[in-house]
Amino acid sequence: MPKSREECLAAMRAAPHVIEPGQKFVVDEFRPEDGLGVARLFHAVYGEMFPVDYVYDPEELVRLNAGPDLYQVLGRTDKGDIVGLYALFRNPPGHRIMEAGSWIVHPAYRTSSLAMRLAARINTAPPERLGVDVIYGQTVCDHVTTQKMGIKYNSFYGALEIEAMPPRPEEHAGPGSGRISLLDGFIILRDRPHAVHLPRLYADVLRALYASRNLDREFRDDPGPTGSTEAAIQPMDKADLVKMTVDRIGPDFGAVLARMEQDFPERHVYQIVLPLERPGCTGAVDAARTKGYFLGGLLPLWYDQDGLLLQKVAGEPDFSRIKLYPEEARMLLELIRTDRDRPAKNQ
């Protein structure tokens, strides 16, 4: 049984560990003996504030790394200290897509080549045993540093989540700071051609996005929804956001959407992910737009087939705060702004 968060933190408080700067290091996969070092790294960088409990539990880190849902690459010194980390983990619903995250480097090693070496290992050479076709990652849009790195690995920036994160803590915030938008990037290692039903309103936009990366899709007419809607609701209270991931679209989609908003009222952001390989997307888009939703973008192979992101934001988003480097991301923002303006004119 995993230890409690407080037990793990108490153990680290009782045995503080100092990492010497300037040690030689290698970039390597997680080994069972690295559990304590990884927990110490999270503690050194985030203190006791990281929102996920298992990162402070050496035994749980060993257990999770032995399975298919977590893969960590480390910077390890000759003494065995862990001074950097980058990870792949299961988060999107598909079996062949993993999210890249937890990219952290000990403060004493941030001027070294470690961060770039970790990124290269994760983004270009995930082990075959993971069965990964797509590496998904989110980059913040209050600066462009990580967006530039994504271009190096041919990331497809297919979706933009407007104001999806709360503002940075005051001590880290710049002048005029506010809520932070997220750019969704996809490193497509192996595409999976399949059929999609393009919602009528976004057919041209989606065709252009597919063509921009030569993604092979069969475009089918949408015969309309069948059965009943199946969806998972994920509230993210700290972000003031609720996401609905739809597995099947039924005629009751509008009622399901209304119930979600009733159950989680007055959130700053609501998001919907629709399965483009399922029929009924046209009606779902039309129903969502009557409630103020607008385009978010394309999520390639999100379900091992493609998804469509829709979003709704309270108030008037401050688009001027969104900093974008890739040209395709700037074009996507213009599509999103145009689409958001359209309901006010047509309803």
C-alpha positions in Angstrom: 0.0 0.0 0.0 1.4 3.4 -0.9 2.5 5.6 1.9 0.6 8.8 2.6 1.8 12.1 1.3 2.6 13.3 4.8 4.6 10.2 5.6 6.8 10.6 2.5 7.3 14.3 3.2 8.1 13.7 6.8 10.8 11.2 5.8 12.5 13.8 3.5 12.3 16.4 6.2 14.1 14.1 8.6 16.9 13.2 6.2 17.7 16.4 4.1 19.9 15.7 1.1 22.3 18.2 -0.6 23.2 17.7 -4.2 26.7 18.9 -5.2 26.8 21.1 -8.3 29.2 20.3 -11.1 28.9 16.5 -11.1 29.1 14.5 -14.3 25.9 13.0 -15.3 24.3 10.6 -17.8 20.8 10.5 -19.3 19.2 7.1 -18.7 16.0 5.3 -18.1 14.6 5.0 -14.5 16.0 2.2 -12.5 14.4 0.8 -9.2 17.2 2.3 -7.2 16.3 5.8 -8.5 13.0 6.1 -6.6 14.4 8.1 -3.7 16.5 10.3 -5.9 13.4 11.2 -8.0 11.4 12.0 -4.9 14.2 14.2 -3.7 14.3 16.0 -7.0 10.6 16.9 -6.9 11.1 18.0 -3.3 14.1 20.2 -4.2 12.3 21.9 -7.1 8.7 22.1 -5.9 9.0 21.8 -2.1 5.9 20.3 -0.7 3.5 21.8 -3.2 3.5 19.4 -6.2 -0.2 18.4 -6.7 0.5 14.7 -7.3 1.2 12.6 -4.3 3.2 9.7 -5.8 6.1 11.8 -6.8 7.2 11.9 -3.1 6.9 8.2 -2.6 10.0 6.2 -3.7 8.3 2.9 -3.6 5.3 4.0 -5.6 7.6 5.6 -8.2 9.3 2.2 -8.6 6.0 0.4 -9.0 4.6 2.9 -11.5 7.7 2.8 -13.6 7.5 -1.0 -13.9 4.1 -0.7 -15.7 3.0 0.7 -19.0 1.6 4.0 -17.8 4.7 5.9 -16.7 8.1 6.1 -18.3 10.7 8.4 -16.8 14.1 9.5 -18.2 16.6 10.8 -15.7 19.8 12.8 -15.4 21.9 10.6 -13.0 25.3 11.6 -11.6 28.1 9.2 -10.8 27.1 9.4 -7.1 23.6 8.3 -8.0 22.0 11.7 -7.5 19.0 12.4 -9.7 19.4 16.0 -11.1 16.8 16.0 -14.0 13.7 14.3 -15.2 11.3 14.1 -18.2 8.5 11.7 -18.4 5.8 10.1 -20.6 2.5 9.2 -19.0 -1.0 8.0 -20.0 -3.4 10.8 -19.9 -5.3 11.1 -23.2 -7.8 8.2 -23.7 -6.0 6.5 -26.6 -3.8 3.5 -26.0 -1.1 4.7 -28.4 -0.7 8.3 -27.3 1.2 9.5 -24.2 1.7 12.9 -22.7 5.1 14.3 -22.1 5.6 16.3 -18.9 7.3 16.6 -15.5 10.3 18.2 -17.3 12.4 19.4 -14.4 16.1 20.1 -13.7 17.7 20.7 -10.4 18.6 24.4 -9.9 22.3 23.6 -9.8 22.2 22.0 -13.3 20.0 24.4 -15.2 23.0 25.9 -17.1 24.1 22.5 -18.4 22.9 20.6 -21.5 20.7 18.3 -19.3 17.3 19.8 -20.2 17.9 19.5 -23.9 19.3 15.9 -23.6 16.3 14.8 -21.7 13.9 16.3 -24.3 15.8 14.6 -27.1 15.6 11.2 -25.4 11.9 11.4 -24.8 10.8 13.0 -28.0 12.9 11.0 -30.5 13.3 7.6 -28.9 10.5 6.3 -26.8 10.9 2.5 -26.3 8.9 0.2 -28.5 7.4 -1.5 -25.5 5.3 1.6 -24.8 3.5 1.3 -28.2 3.5 5.1 -28.7 2.4 6.6 -32.0 1.9 10.1 -30.7 3.6 12.2 -28.0 1.3 15.0 -26.8 2.4 18.0 -24.9 1.1 21.4 -23.7 3.1 24.6 -23.8 2.2 27.7 -21.9 1.5 30.8 -24.0 2.9 33.5 -21.7 6.3 32.9 -23.3 7.5 31.0 -26.4 10.6 29.2 -25.2 9.1 25.7 -25.1 7.2 26.4 -28.4 10.5 26.9 -30.1 11.7 23.6 -28.8 8.6 21.9 -30.1 9.4 23.0 -33.6 12.7 21.2 -33.4 10.8 17.9 -33.0 8.3 18.7 -35.7 5.4 19.2 -33.3 2.0 19.7 -34.9 0.3 22.5 -33.0 -3.3 21.5 -33.6 -5.3 23.0 -30.7 -5.2 26.1 -28.5 -6.9 26.1 -25.1 -7.8 29.6 -24.3 -7.2 30.7 -20.6 -7.0 27.1 -19.5 -4.6 27.8 -16.5 -4.9 30.2 -13.6 -2.4 33.1 -13.4 1.1 32.3 -12.1 1.7 33.0 -8.4 2.3 36.6 -7.7 6.1 36.2 -7.1 6.5 34.6 -10.6 4.0 36.8 -12.5 5.1 39.5 -14.9 3.4 42.8 -15.4 -0.2 42.6 -16.6 -0.3 38.8 -16.0 -3.5 36.9 -16.1 -4.9 33.5 -17.0 -2.6 31.4 -19.2 -3.6 29.7 -22.5 -2.1 26.4 -23.5 -0.9 25.3 -27.0 -1.4 21.6 -27.6 1.4 20.0 -29.6 1.6 16.5 -31.1 4.7 14.7 -32.3 3.3 12.2 -34.7 5.7 9.3 -34.8 3.3 7.0 -36.8 0.1 8.2 -38.2 -3.0 5.9 -38.3 -5.2 6.6 -41.3 -8.9 6.3 -40.5 -12.3 7.6 -41.4 -13.7 10.8 -39.8 -17.0 12.6 -39.9 -16.3 16.3 -40.3 -18.9 18.6 -38.6 -20.4 20.8 -41.3 -19.3 24.1 -39.7 -15.6 23.1 -39.4 -15.2 20.9 -42.4 -13.0 23.4 -44.3 -10.9 24.2 -41.3 -10.3 20.5 -40.5 -9.5 19.6 -44.1 -6.8 22.4 -44.1 -5.3 21.2 -40.8 -5.1 17.6 -42.1 -3.5 18.8 -45.3 -1.0 20.9 -43.5 0.6 17.7 -42.1 -0.4 15.3 -44.8 -2.5 13.3 -42.4 -4.3 10.6 -44.4 -8.1 10.6 -43.6 -11.2 9.3 -45.3 -13.9 12.0 -45.0 -17.4 10.6 -44.6 -20.8 12.2 -44.6 -22.3 12.5 -41.1 -25.5 10.4 -40.9 -26.3 11.9 -37.5 -26.2 10.6 -33.9 -27.3 7.1 -32.7 -27.9 5.6 -29.3 -27.2 7.7 -26.3 -24.4 10.0 -25.4 -21.5 8.4 -23.5 -19.1 10.9 -21.9 -16.6 11.3 -19.0 -16.6 14.5 -17.0 -13.4 15.7 -15.5 -13.5 18.8 -13.2 -10.2 20.5 -12.6 -11.0 22.7 -9.6 -7.6 24.4 -9.3 -7.8 25.5 -12.9 -11.5 26.5 -12.6 -12.1 24.2 -15.6 -14.3 21.3 -16.5 -13.7 18.9 -19.5 -16.2 16.6 -21.1 -14.6 13.8 -23.2 -17.3 12.2 -25.4 -17.0 8.6 -26.5 -20.3 8.4 -28.3 -22.7 11.1 -29.5 -26.4 10.6 -29.2 -29.5 12.7 -29.8 -29.4 13.6 -26.1 -26.0 15.4 -26.4 -27.5 18.8 -25.7 -29.1 17.6 -22.6 -25.9 15.9 -21.4 -24.0 19.2 -22.0 -26.6 21.2 -20.1 -26.4 18.8 -17.2 -22.6 19.1 -17.0 -22.8 22.9 -16.8 -25.6 22.6 -14.2 -23.5 20.2 -12.1 -20.4 22.4 -12.4 -21.7 26.0 -12.6 -19.8 29.2 -13.2 -16.4 27.7 -14.2 -14.1 29.9 -16.1 -13.5 27.4 -18.8 -15.6 24.5 -20.2 -14.1 22.1 -22.7 -15.6 19.4 -24.9 -13.7 16.7 -26.9 -15.7 15.1 -29.6 -14.7 11.8 -31.4 -14.5 12.6 -35.1 -14.6 8.9 -36.1 -18.1 8.7 -34.6 -21.2 10.0 -36.4 -23.1 12.9 -34.9 -20.4 15.5 -34.7 -22.3 18.0 -36.8 -25.3 18.0 -34.4 -23.0 18.1 -31.3 -21.1 21.1 -32.7 -24.4 22.9 -33.5 -25.8 22.2 -30.0 -22.6 23.3 -28.3 -22.4 26.6 -30.2 -26.0 27.5 -29.1 -24.4 27.5 -25.5 -21.5 29.7 -26.5 -18.8 27.1 -27.4 -16.3 27.8 -30.1 -13.4 26.1 -31.9 -10.4 24.8 -29.9 -8.7 22.7 -32.6 -7.8 19.2 -33.8 -6.5 16.5 -31.5 -4.9 13.9 -33.8 -5.2 10.3 -32.6 -6.5 11.4 -29.2 -8.6 8.3 -28.9 -6.3 6.4 -31.3 -8.6 8.2 -33.7 -9.0 12.0 -33.9 -10.8 14.3 -31.6 -12.2 17.8 -32.0 -11.7 20.3 -29.1 -14.5 22.9 -28.4 -14.3 25.4 -25.6 -16.2 28.1 -23.8 -14.6 30.9 -21.7 -16.3 33.2 -19.2 -16.2 36.8 -20.1 -14.1 38.3 -22.9 -10.7 36.5 -23.3 -7.6 38.7 -23.4 -6.2 37.4 -26.7 -3.3 40.0 -26.5 -1.7 37.9 -23.7 -1.3 34.9 -25.9 2.2 34.6 -27.1 2.7 32.3 -30.1 5.9 31.5 -32.1 4.9 28.9 -34.7 3.1 30.3 -37.8 0.6 27.5 -37.7 -0.3 28.4 -34.1 -0.8 32.1 -35.0 -3.1 31.0 -37.9 -5.0 28.7 -35.5 -5.5 31.6 -33.1 -7.1 33.7 -35.9 -9.4 30.8 -36.8 -10.4 30.6 -33.1 -11.0 34.3 -32.7 -13.1 34.4 -35.9 -15.2 31.4 -34.8 -15.8 32.9 -31.3 -17.1 36.1 -32.8 -19.5 34.3 -35.2 -22.2 33.2 -32.6 -22.7 36.8 -31.4 -23.4 37.8 -35.0 -25.6 34.9 -36.0 -27.7 34.1 -32.9 
